[in-house]
Tab-separated table of C-alpha atoms in Angstrom:
chain	number	residue	atom	x	y	z
A	1	MET	CA	-19.123	22.210	33.385
A	2	LYS	CA	-21.318	21.422	30.335
A	3	LYS	CA	-19.006	23.377	28.023
A	4	ARG	CA	-15.949	21.509	29.322
A	5	PHE	CA	-17.692	18.130	28.861
A	6	PHE	CA	-18.750	19.086	25.314
A	7	THR	CA	-15.193	20.211	24.407
A	8	THR	CA	-13.689	16.998	25.814
A	9	ALA	CA	-16.263	14.826	24.030
A	10	LEU	CA	-15.667	16.680	20.728
A	11	LEU	CA	-11.904	16.215	21.099
A	12	LEU	CA	-12.276	12.457	21.741
A	13	ILE	CA	-14.597	12.071	18.739
A	14	SER	CA	-12.138	14.010	16.540
A	15	ILE	CA	-9.186	11.885	17.648
A	16	THR	CA	-11.178	8.698	17.008
A	17	LEU	CA	-12.235	9.814	13.528
A	18	LEU	CA	-8.840	11.188	12.501
A	19	SER	CA	-6.532	8.487	13.838
A	20	PHE	CA	-6.054	5.205	12.073
A	21	GLU	CA	-5.360	1.742	13.451
A	22	VAL	CA	-2.876	-0.334	11.428
A	23	PRO	CA	-4.632	-3.432	10.029
A	24	LYS	CA	-3.677	-6.749	11.638
A	25	GLY	CA	-0.655	-8.305	9.913
A	26	TRP	CA	0.409	-5.041	8.229
A	27	PHE	CA	3.231	-2.735	9.277
A	28	VAL	CA	4.397	0.811	8.605
A	29	ALA	CA	7.664	1.419	6.736
A	30	GLY	CA	9.289	3.690	4.145
A	31	SER	CA	11.952	6.383	4.023
A	32	LYS	CA	9.757	8.916	5.937
A	33	PRO	CA	6.992	6.912	7.682
A	34	GLU	CA	6.702	9.534	10.445
A	35	SER	CA	5.404	12.005	7.822
A	36	TYR	CA	2.208	9.972	7.316
A	37	GLU	CA	-0.804	8.632	9.164
A	38	MET	CA	-1.396	5.030	8.085
A	39	GLY	CA	-4.039	2.495	8.945
A	40	LEU	CA	-7.696	1.605	8.490
A	41	GLU	CA	-10.298	4.254	7.788
A	42	LYS	CA	-13.780	3.093	8.677
A	43	GLY	CA	-16.386	3.243	5.915
A	44	SER	CA	-14.007	4.656	3.292
A	45	ALA	CA	-14.083	1.793	0.757
A	46	SER	CA	-16.255	2.062	-2.330
A	47	ASP	CA	-18.737	-0.425	-0.837
A	48	GLY	CA	-18.842	1.343	2.552
A	49	SER	CA	-16.531	-1.129	4.306
A	50	ASN	CA	-13.145	-0.209	5.746
A	51	ALA	CA	-10.112	0.550	3.570
A	52	ALA	CA	-6.472	1.063	4.414
A	53	THR	CA	-5.128	4.585	3.964
A	54	ILE	CA	-1.891	6.529	3.853
A	55	LYS	CA	-2.274	10.263	4.492
A	56	SER	CA	0.466	12.880	4.579
A	57	ILE	CA	0.606	14.990	7.753
A	58	GLU	CA	3.306	17.430	6.611
A	59	SER	CA	3.067	20.039	3.846
A	60	LYS	CA	6.373	19.040	2.197
A	61	ILE	CA	7.824	15.542	2.263
A	62	LYS	CA	10.993	14.284	0.595
A	63	GLY	CA	10.425	10.569	0.870
A	64	PHE	CA	7.637	8.019	1.097
A	65	GLY	CA	5.525	5.995	3.467
A	66	THR	CA	4.270	2.475	2.903
A	67	LEU	CA	1.857	0.149	4.599
A	68	MET	CA	3.073	-3.375	3.888
A	69	GLN	CA	2.978	-7.101	4.556
A	70	ASP	CA	5.181	-10.023	3.713
A	71	CYS	CA	4.713	-13.763	3.382
A	72	LYS	CA	6.453	-16.962	2.314
A	73	PRO	CA	6.292	-17.600	-1.453
A	74	ASP	CA	5.704	-21.356	-1.074
A	75	LYS	CA	2.588	-21.901	-3.215
A	76	TYR	CA	3.851	-19.401	-5.830
A	77	SER	CA	7.389	-20.799	-6.132
A	78	GLY	CA	8.375	-21.246	-9.775
A	79	LYS	CA	5.190	-19.515	-10.952
A	80	ARG	CA	4.152	-16.179	-12.448
A	81	ILE	CA	1.771	-14.274	-10.181
A	82	ARG	CA	-0.534	-11.309	-10.510
A	83	MET	CA	-1.188	-9.117	-7.498
A	84	SER	CA	-4.151	-6.801	-7.885
A	85	GLY	CA	-5.745	-4.209	-5.670
A	86	PHE	CA	-7.920	-1.126	-5.775
A	87	VAL	CA	-6.621	2.383	-5.063
A	88	LYS	CA	-8.324	5.763	-4.737
A	89	SER	CA	-6.276	8.961	-4.448
A	90	GLU	CA	-6.784	12.557	-3.379
A	91	ASN	CA	-4.403	15.447	-4.076
A	92	VAL	CA	-1.364	13.214	-4.633
A	93	LYS	CA	1.355	15.699	-5.610
A	94	GLU	CA	4.258	13.332	-6.367
A	95	TRP	CA	3.023	9.772	-6.849
A	96	ALA	CA	1.553	6.639	-5.325
A	97	GLY	CA	1.337	2.994	-6.285
A	98	LEU	CA	1.037	-0.594	-5.252
A	99	TRP	CA	4.259	-2.561	-4.991
A	100	LEU	CA	5.464	-6.149	-4.925
A	101	ARG	CA	8.988	-7.435	-4.285
A	102	VAL	CA	10.320	-10.999	-4.573
A	103	ASP	CA	13.295	-11.551	-2.218
A	104	GLN	CA	15.905	-14.270	-1.792
A	105	ASN	CA	17.879	-15.200	1.332
A	106	ASN	CA	21.238	-13.530	1.943
A	107	SER	CA	20.783	-10.906	-0.763
A	108	ASN	CA	20.129	-7.163	-0.720
A	109	SER	CA	18.968	-7.295	-4.317
A	110	PRO	CA	15.412	-8.494	-5.075
A	111	LEU	CA	14.783	-11.190	-7.656
A	112	SER	CA	11.986	-9.035	-9.071
A	113	PHE	CA	10.265	-5.793	-8.110
A	114	ASP	CA	7.533	-3.438	-9.291
A	115	ASN	CA	6.323	-0.300	-7.492
A	116	MET	CA	4.389	1.171	-10.438
A	117	ALA	CA	7.022	3.931	-10.846
A	118	ASP	CA	6.451	3.671	-14.610
A	119	ARG	CA	2.648	4.068	-14.237
A	120	ARG	CA	2.280	6.369	-11.254
A	121	ILE	CA	-0.960	7.349	-9.566
A	122	LYS	CA	-1.168	11.156	-9.301
A	123	GLY	CA	-3.750	13.775	-8.407
A	124	THR	CA	-7.289	12.766	-7.458
A	125	THR	CA	-8.600	9.500	-8.891
A	126	PRO	CA	-11.642	7.285	-8.258
A	127	TRP	CA	-11.379	3.676	-7.103
A	128	THR	CA	-9.346	1.945	-9.816
A	129	LYS	CA	-8.004	-1.596	-10.112
A	130	TYR	CA	-4.218	-1.909	-10.564
A	131	GLU	CA	-2.143	-5.014	-11.289
A	132	ILE	CA	1.450	-6.136	-10.893
A	133	VAL	CA	2.736	-9.307	-12.564
A	134	LEU	CA	6.051	-10.882	-11.502
A	135	ASP	CA	7.802	-14.225	-11.693
A	136	VAL	CA	8.581	-15.992	-8.419
A	137	PRO	CA	11.729	-18.071	-9.014
A	138	GLY	CA	12.274	-21.302	-7.080
A	139	ASN	CA	14.980	-19.635	-4.950
A	140	ALA	CA	12.596	-16.924	-3.671
A	141	SER	CA	12.453	-16.696	0.130
A	142	ASN	CA	9.905	-13.904	0.721
A	143	LEU	CA	7.183	-11.838	-0.942
A	144	ALA	CA	6.814	-8.264	0.324
A	145	TYR	CA	3.972	-6.040	-0.876
A	146	GLY	CA	1.843	-3.033	-0.095
A	147	ALA	CA	0.934	0.468	-1.166
A	148	LEU	CA	3.093	3.578	-1.038
A	149	LEU	CA	2.658	7.331	-1.107
A	150	SER	CA	5.586	9.558	-2.066
A	151	GLY	CA	5.164	13.216	-1.166
A	152	THR	CA	1.839	14.657	-0.063
A	153	GLY	CA	-1.787	13.640	-0.509
A	154	GLN	CA	-3.846	10.648	0.547
A	155	ILE	CA	-4.551	7.210	-0.865
A	156	TRP	CA	-6.996	4.484	0.114
A	157	PHE	CA	-6.534	0.864	-0.932
A	158	ASP	CA	-8.194	-2.510	-0.482
A	159	ASN	CA	-8.980	-5.920	-1.975
A	160	PHE	CA	-5.437	-7.190	-2.547
A	161	GLN	CA	-5.553	-10.518	-4.388
A	162	PHE	CA	-2.892	-12.909	-5.635
A	163	GLU	CA	-3.364	-15.380	-8.445
A	164	ILE	CA	-1.146	-17.625	-10.521
A	165	VAL	CA	-1.154	-16.651	-14.204
A	166	ASP	CA	0.442	-18.256	-17.238
A	167	SER	CA	3.414	-17.039	-19.242
A	168	THR	CA	1.208	-15.351	-21.849
A	169	ILE	CA	0.616	-12.549	-19.309
A	170	ASP	CA	3.463	-10.039	-19.518
A	171	VAL	CA	5.444	-9.197	-16.397
A	172	THR	CA	5.637	-5.641	-15.079
A	173	GLY	CA	8.524	-3.943	-13.285
A	174	ASN	CA	12.091	-5.235	-13.054
A	175	GLN	CA	12.916	-8.915	-13.457
A	176	LYS	CA	16.294	-10.604	-13.112
A	177	SER	CA	16.931	-13.365	-15.583
A	178	LYS	CA	16.309	-16.860	-14.253
């Protein structure tokens, strides 16, 4: 009886420690989201607080998983914005990055987009601050953003911030002309 109780208790503790709860307001997406565990990992941030994570659960993955949010662009309309966040990686074989997309109604093509494909996070890295700078035209209808992991490995991310910057700060990623 004691052995059975101990085994059950150990299993419940393992499931609790190894499963992640998706942060409120965020959702799972990507071309292969089922190949990843995504959510909050308690105590994993550099300051000991919780951080979001994306962790591969298959040994080979052709695709990516993302943990994302979206919001209305209202206070950023007609402005240049900088989104920043911190990322830590472990054994990232293909690449990872933050991403930001500016959408418009009734279009499958974003007004602007950057997923850090030109400055990929690979391998094992310490907590590092990354930035994306994009223009938000007046006809923007949505801002979508998050972190992505393509292939295998694990990333942790936190402290996303948005700020309005002036035109002396260069944009990153792909921009359509205004």
